[in-house]
Tab-separated table of C-alpha atoms and ligand atoms in Angstrom:
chain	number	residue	atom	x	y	z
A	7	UNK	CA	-183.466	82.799	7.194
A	8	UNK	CA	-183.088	81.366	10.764
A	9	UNK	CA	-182.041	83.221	13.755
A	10	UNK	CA	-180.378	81.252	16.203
A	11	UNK	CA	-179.476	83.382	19.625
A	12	UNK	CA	-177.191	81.825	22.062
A	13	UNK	CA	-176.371	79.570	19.117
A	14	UNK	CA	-172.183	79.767	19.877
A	15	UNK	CA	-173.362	77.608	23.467
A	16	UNK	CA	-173.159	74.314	24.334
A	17	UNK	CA	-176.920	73.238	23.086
A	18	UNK	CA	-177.350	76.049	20.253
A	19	UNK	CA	-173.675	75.198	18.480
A	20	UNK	CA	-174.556	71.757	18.702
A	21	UNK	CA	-177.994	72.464	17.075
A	22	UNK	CA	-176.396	74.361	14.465
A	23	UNK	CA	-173.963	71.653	13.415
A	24	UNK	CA	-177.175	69.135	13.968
A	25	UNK	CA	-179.161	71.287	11.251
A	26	UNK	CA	-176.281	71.779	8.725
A	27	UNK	CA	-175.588	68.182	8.683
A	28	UNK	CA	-179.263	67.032	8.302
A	29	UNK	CA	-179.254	69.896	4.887
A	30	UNK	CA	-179.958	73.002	6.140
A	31	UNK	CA	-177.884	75.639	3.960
A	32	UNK	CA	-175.220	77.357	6.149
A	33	UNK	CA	-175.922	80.962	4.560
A	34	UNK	CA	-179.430	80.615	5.992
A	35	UNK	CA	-178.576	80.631	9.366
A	36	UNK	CA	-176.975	83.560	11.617
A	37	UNK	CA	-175.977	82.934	15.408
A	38	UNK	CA	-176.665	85.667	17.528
A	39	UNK	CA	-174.714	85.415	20.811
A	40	UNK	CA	-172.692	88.069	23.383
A	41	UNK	CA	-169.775	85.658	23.677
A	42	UNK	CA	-169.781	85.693	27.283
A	43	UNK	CA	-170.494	82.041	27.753
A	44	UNK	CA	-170.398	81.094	24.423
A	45	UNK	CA	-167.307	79.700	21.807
A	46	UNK	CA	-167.061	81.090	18.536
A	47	UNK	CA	-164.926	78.094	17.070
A	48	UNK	CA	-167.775	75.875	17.485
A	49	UNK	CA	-169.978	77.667	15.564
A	50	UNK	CA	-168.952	76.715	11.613
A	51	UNK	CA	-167.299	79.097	9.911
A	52	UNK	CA	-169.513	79.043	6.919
A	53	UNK	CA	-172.660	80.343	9.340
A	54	UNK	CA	-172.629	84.340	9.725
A	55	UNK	CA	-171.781	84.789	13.640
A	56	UNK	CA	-172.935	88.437	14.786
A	57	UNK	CA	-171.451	89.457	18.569
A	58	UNK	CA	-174.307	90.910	19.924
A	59	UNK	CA	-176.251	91.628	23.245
A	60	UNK	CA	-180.232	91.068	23.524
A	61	UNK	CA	-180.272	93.209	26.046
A	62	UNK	CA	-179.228	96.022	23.493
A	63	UNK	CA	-182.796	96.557	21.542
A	64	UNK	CA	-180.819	98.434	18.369
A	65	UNK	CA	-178.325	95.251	18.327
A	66	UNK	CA	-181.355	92.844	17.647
A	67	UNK	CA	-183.268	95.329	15.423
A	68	UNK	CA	-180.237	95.603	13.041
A	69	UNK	CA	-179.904	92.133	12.796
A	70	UNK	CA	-183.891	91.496	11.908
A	71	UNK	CA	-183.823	95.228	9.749
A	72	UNK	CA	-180.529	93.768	7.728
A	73	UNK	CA	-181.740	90.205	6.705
A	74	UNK	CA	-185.245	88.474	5.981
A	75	UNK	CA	-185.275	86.538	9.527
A	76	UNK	CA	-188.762	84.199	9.252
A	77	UNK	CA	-187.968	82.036	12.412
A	78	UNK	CA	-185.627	81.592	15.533
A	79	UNK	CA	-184.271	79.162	17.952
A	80	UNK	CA	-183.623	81.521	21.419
A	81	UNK	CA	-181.178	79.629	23.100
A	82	UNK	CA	-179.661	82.964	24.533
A	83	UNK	CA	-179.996	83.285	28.466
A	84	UNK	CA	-177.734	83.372	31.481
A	85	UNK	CA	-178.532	79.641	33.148
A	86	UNK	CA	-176.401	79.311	36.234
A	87	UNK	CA	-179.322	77.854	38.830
A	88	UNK	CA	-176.908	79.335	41.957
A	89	UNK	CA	-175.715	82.261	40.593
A	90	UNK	CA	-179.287	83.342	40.371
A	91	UNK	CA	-180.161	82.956	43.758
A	92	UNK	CA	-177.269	85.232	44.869
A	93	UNK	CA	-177.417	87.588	41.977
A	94	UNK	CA	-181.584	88.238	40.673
A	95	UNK	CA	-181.017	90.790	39.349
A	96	UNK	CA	-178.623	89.747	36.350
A	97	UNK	CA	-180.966	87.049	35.476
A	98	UNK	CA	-183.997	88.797	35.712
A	99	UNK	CA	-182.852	91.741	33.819
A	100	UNK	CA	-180.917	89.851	30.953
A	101	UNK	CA	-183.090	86.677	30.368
A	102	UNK	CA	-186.768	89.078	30.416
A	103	UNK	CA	-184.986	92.353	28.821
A	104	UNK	CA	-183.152	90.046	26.084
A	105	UNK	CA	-186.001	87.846	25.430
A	106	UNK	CA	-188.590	90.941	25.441
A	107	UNK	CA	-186.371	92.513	22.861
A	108	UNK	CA	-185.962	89.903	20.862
A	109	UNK	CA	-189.881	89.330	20.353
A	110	UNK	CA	-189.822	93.095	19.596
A	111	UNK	CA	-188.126	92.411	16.968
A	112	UNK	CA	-189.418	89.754	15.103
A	113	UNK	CA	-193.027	91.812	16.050
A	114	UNK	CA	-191.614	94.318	14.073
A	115	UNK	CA	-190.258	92.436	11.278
A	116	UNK	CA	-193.095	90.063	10.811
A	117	UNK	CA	-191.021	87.273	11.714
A	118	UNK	CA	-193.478	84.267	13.323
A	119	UNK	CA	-192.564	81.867	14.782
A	120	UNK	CA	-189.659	80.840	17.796
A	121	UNK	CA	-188.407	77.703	19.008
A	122	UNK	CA	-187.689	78.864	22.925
A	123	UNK	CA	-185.172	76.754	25.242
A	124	UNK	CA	-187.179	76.355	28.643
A	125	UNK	CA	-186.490	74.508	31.506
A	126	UNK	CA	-187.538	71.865	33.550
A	127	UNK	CA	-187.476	74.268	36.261
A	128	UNK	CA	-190.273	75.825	35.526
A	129	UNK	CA	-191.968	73.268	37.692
A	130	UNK	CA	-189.791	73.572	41.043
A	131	UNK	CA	-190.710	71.120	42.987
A	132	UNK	CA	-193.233	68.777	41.272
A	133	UNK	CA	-196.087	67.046	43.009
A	134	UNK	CA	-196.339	64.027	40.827
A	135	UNK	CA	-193.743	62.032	38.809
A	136	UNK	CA	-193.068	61.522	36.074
A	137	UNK	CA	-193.380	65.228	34.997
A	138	UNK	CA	-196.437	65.950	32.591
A	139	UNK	CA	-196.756	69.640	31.286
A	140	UNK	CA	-200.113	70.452	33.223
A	141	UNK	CA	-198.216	70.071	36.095
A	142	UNK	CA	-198.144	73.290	38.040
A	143	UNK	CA	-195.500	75.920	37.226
A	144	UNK	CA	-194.145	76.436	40.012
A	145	UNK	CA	-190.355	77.709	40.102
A	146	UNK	CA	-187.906	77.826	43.256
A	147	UNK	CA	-184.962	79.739	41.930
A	148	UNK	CA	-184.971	83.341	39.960
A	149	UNK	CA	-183.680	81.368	37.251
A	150	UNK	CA	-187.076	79.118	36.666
A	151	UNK	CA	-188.567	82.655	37.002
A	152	UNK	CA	-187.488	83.465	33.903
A	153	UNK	CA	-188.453	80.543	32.069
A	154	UNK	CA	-191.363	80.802	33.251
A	155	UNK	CA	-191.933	84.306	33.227
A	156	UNK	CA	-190.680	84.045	29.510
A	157	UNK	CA	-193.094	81.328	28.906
A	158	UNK	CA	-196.016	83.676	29.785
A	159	UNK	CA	-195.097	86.547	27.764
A	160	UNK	CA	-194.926	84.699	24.430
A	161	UNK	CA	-198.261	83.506	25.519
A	162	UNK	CA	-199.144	87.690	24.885
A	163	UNK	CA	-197.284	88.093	22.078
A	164	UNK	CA	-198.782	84.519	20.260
A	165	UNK	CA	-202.483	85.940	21.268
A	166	UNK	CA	-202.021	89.256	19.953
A	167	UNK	CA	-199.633	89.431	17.707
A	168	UNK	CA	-199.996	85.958	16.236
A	169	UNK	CA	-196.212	84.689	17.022
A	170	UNK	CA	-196.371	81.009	17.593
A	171	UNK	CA	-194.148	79.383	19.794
A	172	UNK	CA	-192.981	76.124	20.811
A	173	UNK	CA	-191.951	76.041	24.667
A	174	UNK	CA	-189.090	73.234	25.012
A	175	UNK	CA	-188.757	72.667	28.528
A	176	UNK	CA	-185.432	70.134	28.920
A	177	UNK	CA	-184.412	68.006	31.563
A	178	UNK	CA	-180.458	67.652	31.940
A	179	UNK	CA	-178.676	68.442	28.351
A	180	UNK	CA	-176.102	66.203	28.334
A	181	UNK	CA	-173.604	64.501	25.975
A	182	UNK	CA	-171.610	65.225	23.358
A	183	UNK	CA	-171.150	65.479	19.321
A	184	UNK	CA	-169.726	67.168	16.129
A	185	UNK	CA	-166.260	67.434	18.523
A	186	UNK	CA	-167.909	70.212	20.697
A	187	UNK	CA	-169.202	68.494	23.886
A	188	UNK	CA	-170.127	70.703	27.326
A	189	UNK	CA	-167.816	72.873	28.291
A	190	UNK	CA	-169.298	75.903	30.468
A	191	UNK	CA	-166.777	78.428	32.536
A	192	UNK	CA	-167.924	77.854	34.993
A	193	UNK	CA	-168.973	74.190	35.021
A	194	UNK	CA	-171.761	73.188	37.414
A	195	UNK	CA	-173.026	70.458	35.480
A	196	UNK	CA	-172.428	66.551	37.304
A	197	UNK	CA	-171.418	64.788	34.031
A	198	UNK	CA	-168.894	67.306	33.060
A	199	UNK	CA	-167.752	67.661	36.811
A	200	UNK	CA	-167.031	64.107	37.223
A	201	UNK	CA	-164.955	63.407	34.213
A	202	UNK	CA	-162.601	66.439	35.411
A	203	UNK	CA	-162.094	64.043	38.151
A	204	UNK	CA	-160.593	61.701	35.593
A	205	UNK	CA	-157.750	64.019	34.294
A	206	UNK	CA	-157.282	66.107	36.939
A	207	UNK	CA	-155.540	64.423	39.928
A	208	UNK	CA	-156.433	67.529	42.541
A	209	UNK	CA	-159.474	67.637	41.850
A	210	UNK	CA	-162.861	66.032	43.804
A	211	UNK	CA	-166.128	66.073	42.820
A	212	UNK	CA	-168.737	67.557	45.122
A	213	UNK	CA	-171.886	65.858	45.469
A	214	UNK	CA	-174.732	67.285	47.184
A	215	UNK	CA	-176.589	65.337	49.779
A	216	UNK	CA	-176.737	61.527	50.255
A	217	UNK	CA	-180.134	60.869	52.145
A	218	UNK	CA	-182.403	61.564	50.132
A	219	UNK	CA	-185.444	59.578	49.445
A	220	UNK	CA	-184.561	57.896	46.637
A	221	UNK	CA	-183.212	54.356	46.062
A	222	UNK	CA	-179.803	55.189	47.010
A	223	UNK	CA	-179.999	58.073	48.928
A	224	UNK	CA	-178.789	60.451	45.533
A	225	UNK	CA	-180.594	63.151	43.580
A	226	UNK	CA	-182.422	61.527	40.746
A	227	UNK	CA	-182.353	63.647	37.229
A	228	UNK	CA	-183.670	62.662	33.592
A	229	UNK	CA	-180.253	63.281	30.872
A	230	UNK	CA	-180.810	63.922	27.713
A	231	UNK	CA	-178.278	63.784	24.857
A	232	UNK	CA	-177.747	67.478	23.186
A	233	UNK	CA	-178.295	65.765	19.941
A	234	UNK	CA	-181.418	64.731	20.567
A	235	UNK	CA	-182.067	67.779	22.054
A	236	UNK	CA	-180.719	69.219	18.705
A	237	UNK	CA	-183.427	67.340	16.833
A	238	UNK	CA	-186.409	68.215	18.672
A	239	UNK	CA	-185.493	71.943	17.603
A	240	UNK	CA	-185.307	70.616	14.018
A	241	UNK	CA	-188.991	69.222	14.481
A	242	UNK	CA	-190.388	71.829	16.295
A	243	UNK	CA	-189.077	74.369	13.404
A	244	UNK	CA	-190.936	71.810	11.165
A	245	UNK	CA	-194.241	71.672	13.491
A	246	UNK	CA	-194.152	75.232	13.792
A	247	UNK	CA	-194.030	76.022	9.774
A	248	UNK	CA	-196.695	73.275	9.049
A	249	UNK	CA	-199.352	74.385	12.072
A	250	UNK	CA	-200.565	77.123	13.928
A	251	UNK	CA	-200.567	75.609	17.547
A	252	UNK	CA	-198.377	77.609	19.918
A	253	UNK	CA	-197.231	74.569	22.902
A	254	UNK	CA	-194.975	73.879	25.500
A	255	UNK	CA	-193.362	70.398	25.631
A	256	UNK	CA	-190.985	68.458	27.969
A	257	UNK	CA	-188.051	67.111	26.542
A	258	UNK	CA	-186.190	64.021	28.664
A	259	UNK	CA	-185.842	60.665	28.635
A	260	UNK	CA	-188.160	59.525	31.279
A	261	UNK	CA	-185.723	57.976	33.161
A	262	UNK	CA	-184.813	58.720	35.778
A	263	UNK	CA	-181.240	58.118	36.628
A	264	UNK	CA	-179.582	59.304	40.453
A	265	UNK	CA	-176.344	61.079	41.124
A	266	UNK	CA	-173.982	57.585	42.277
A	267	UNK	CA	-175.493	55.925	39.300
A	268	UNK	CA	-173.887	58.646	37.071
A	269	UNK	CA	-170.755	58.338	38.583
A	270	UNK	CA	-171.038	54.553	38.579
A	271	UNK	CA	-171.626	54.600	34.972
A	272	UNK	CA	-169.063	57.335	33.905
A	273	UNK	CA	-166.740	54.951	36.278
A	274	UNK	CA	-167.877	51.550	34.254
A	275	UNK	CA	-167.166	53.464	30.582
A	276	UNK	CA	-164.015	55.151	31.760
A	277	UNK	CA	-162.287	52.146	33.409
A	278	UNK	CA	-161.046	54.565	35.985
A	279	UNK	CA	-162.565	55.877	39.750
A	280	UNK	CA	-164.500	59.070	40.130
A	281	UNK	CA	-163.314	60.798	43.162
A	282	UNK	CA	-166.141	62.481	44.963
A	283	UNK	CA	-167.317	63.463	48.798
A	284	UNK	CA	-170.633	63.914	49.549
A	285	UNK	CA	-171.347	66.835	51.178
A	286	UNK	CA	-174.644	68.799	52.861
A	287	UNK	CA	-177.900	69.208	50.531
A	288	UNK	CA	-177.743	72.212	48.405
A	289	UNK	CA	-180.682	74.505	49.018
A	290	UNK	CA	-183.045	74.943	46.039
A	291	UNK	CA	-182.545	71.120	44.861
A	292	UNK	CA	-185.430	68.985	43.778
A	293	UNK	CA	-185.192	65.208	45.470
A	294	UNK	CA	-186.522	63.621	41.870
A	295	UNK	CA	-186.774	64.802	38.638
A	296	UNK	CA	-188.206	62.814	35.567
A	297	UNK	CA	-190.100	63.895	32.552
A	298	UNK	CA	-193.220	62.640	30.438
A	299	UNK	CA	-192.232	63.153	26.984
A	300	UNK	CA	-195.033	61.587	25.595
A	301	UNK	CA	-196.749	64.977	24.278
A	302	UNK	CA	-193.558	65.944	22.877
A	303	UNK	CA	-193.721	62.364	20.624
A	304	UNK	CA	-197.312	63.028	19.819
A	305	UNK	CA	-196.706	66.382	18.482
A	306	UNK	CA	-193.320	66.386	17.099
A	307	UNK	CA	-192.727	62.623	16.404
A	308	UNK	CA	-189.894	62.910	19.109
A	309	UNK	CA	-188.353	60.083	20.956
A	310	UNK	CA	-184.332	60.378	22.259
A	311	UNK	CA	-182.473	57.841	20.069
A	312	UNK	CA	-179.436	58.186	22.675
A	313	UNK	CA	-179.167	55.987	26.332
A	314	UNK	CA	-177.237	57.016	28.976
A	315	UNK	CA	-174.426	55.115	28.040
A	316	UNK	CA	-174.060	56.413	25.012
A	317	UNK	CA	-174.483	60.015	26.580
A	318	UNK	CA	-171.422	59.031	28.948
A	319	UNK	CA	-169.322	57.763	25.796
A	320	UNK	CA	-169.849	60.839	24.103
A	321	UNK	CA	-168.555	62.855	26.530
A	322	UNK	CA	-165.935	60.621	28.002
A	323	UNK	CA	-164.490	60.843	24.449
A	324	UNK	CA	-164.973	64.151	24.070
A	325	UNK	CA	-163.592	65.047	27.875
A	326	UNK	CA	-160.350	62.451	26.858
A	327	UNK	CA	-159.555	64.529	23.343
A	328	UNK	CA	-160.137	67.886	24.566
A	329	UNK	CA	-157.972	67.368	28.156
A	330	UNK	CA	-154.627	69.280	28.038
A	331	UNK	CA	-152.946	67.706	31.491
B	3	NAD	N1	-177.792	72.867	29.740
B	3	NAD	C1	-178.948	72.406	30.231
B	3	NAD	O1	-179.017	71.302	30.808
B	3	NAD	C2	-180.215	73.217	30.078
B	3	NAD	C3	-181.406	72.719	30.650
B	3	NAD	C4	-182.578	73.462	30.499
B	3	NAD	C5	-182.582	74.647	29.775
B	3	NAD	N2	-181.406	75.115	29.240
B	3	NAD	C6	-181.459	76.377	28.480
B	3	NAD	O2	-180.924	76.136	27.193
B	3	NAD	C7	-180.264	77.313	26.698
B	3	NAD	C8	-178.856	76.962	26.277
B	3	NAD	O3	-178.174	76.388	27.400
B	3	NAD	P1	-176.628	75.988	27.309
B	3	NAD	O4	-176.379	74.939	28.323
B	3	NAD	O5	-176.263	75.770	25.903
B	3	NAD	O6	-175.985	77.335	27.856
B	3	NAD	P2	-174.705	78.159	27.313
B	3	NAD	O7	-174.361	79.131	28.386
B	3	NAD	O8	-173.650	77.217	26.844
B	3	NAD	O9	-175.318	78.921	26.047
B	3	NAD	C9	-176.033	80.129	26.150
B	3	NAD	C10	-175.437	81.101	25.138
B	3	NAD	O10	-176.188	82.324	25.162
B	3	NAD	C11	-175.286	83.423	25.157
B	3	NAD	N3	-175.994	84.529	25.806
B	3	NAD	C12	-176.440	84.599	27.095
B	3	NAD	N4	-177.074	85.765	27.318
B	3	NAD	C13	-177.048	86.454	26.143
B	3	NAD	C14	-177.542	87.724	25.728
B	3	NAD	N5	-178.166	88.536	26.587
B	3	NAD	N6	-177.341	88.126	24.455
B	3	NAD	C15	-176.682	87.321	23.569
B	3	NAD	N7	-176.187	86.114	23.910
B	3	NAD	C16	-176.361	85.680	25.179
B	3	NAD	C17	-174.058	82.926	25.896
B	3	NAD	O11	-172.875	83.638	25.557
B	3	NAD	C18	-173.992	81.469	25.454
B	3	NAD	O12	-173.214	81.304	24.281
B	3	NAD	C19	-180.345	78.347	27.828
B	3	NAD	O13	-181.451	79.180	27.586
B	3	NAD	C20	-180.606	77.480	29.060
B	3	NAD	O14	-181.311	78.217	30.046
B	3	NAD	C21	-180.231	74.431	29.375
């Protein structure tokens, strides 16, 4: 049976569509999520969806005490970057607590082995690009912190109580499928931010910061569609029941794309004009980001199938049949 926490968000519903559709049976797998940011009509209706908090240790032991859990994708975590800086405490307390309680758990149960959604922001600001995995951790936000923190602690829990892990630290999840697509409340993702700008006449995107040293002034990230993000969990589950190798692997698409080029792009697929005003740097935000994925093809086999154009598509289409002007 798989476990999949956080698995009624925008990445974990789209993984559990991704892994029903490549064969996996739909009784095997139970979601695991709070509902606070999450949708329970994306999640199928033929997976078991339990409302629960991880924060709440007897919530997660029931679940693990009622059914034969052997593995688990933990999406489950608060992941607002800004929100952490002005409230710690909810991200330190949720993200460790909930992750520390799910590992508990599965100590207690026997159960293995965990896929674990990291972030690229474990690294902060990096000191060489593109982004390899020994480079230093390194976080600038309470939100990295727990990545990272998290990151550390299944390091204990693989060396002494022999749960492997793999560590999948993605760029910028982006895109969309199965008629879900990326819809947080609220949104602080670009992509998302600048298609609103397409249906919704007041509104402007905000960009931070236009002098940057880059080739156009604009932040430079690394997208990466969810379903390829979807299938690097399927592989990892697959590396993780044929090996013994606990590892922590990048996940983008090393390029590395900037903020106008985005909007350019979205602009280009959309046939219509993003409106947008750059404003002052945001504190906190790396100049470049752009990962090395190449450990995550020689373990896993894993290369993103999906451009940036077809990322934009995806959502454009998505953004176009879900808009209610
Ligand atoms: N979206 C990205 O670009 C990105 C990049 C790097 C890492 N991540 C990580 O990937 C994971 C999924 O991200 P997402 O964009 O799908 O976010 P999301 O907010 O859409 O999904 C997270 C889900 O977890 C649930 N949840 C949160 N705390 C919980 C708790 N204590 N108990 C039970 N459920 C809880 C939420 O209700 C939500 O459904 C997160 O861990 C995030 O930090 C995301």
């Amino acid at each position: 049976m798989l476990l999949i926490t956080g698995g009624a968000g925008y990445i974990g519903s789209h993984t559990v569509h991704y892994l029903i559709n490549l064969g996996y049976n739909p009784n095997d797998i139970i979601v695991f999520d709070n509902l606070q940011y999450g949708h329970p009509e994306n999640v199928p209706a033929t997976v078991t969806l339990i409302r629960g908090d991880l924060t709440n240790r007897a919530e997660i032991e029931e679940v693990f005490s009622a059914n034969a859990i052997d593995e688990v994708i933990h999406f489950a975590a608060y992941a607002y970057v800004g929100e952490s800086m002005t409230n710690p405490y909810k991200y330190f307390s949720s993200n460790i607590t909930g992750g520390l309680n799910l590992l508990e758990a599965m100590k207690d149960y026997g159960c293995k082995r965990i896929v674990f959604s990291s972030s690229c922001s474990v690294y902060g600001i990096p000191k060489k690009l593109p982004i390899t995995e020994d480079e230093e951790i390194n976080p600038i936000n309470p939100y990295g912190e727990t990545k990272a923190i998290l990151e550390k602690i299944l390091r204990w829990y693989d060396n002494i109580f022999g749960i492997k892990y793999v560590s999948l630290r993605y760029f910028n999840a982006s895109g969309a499928g199965f008629d879900i697509g990326e819809s947080h409340d609220p949104e602080t993702h670009l992509i998302p931010l600048a298609m609103r700008t397409l249906f919704d006449s007041r509104y402007k995107l905000q960009v931070f910061g236009g002098d940057y040293h880059t080739r156009d002034g604009f932040c430079i990230r690394d997208y990466v569609h969810v379903l390829d993000l979807a299938d690097a969990h399927f592989r990892a589950l697959n590396y993780l029941r044929t090996g013994d190798q606990s590892i922590a692997l990048n996940l983008g698409s090393e390029q590395g794309i900037s903020v106008r080029e985005i909007i350019g792009i979205i602009e280009q697929v959309s046939g219509k004009p993003v409106r947008f005003e750059v404003t002052e740097r945001r504190m906190g935000d790396p100049q470049e980001l752009v990962a090395s994925s190449i450990l995550a093809a020689d373990c896993l086999g894993w290369k993103p199938q999906r451009d940036i154009y077809e990322i934009i598509k995806s959502a454009y289409q998505w953004h176009k049949s879900t808009y209610r002007g």
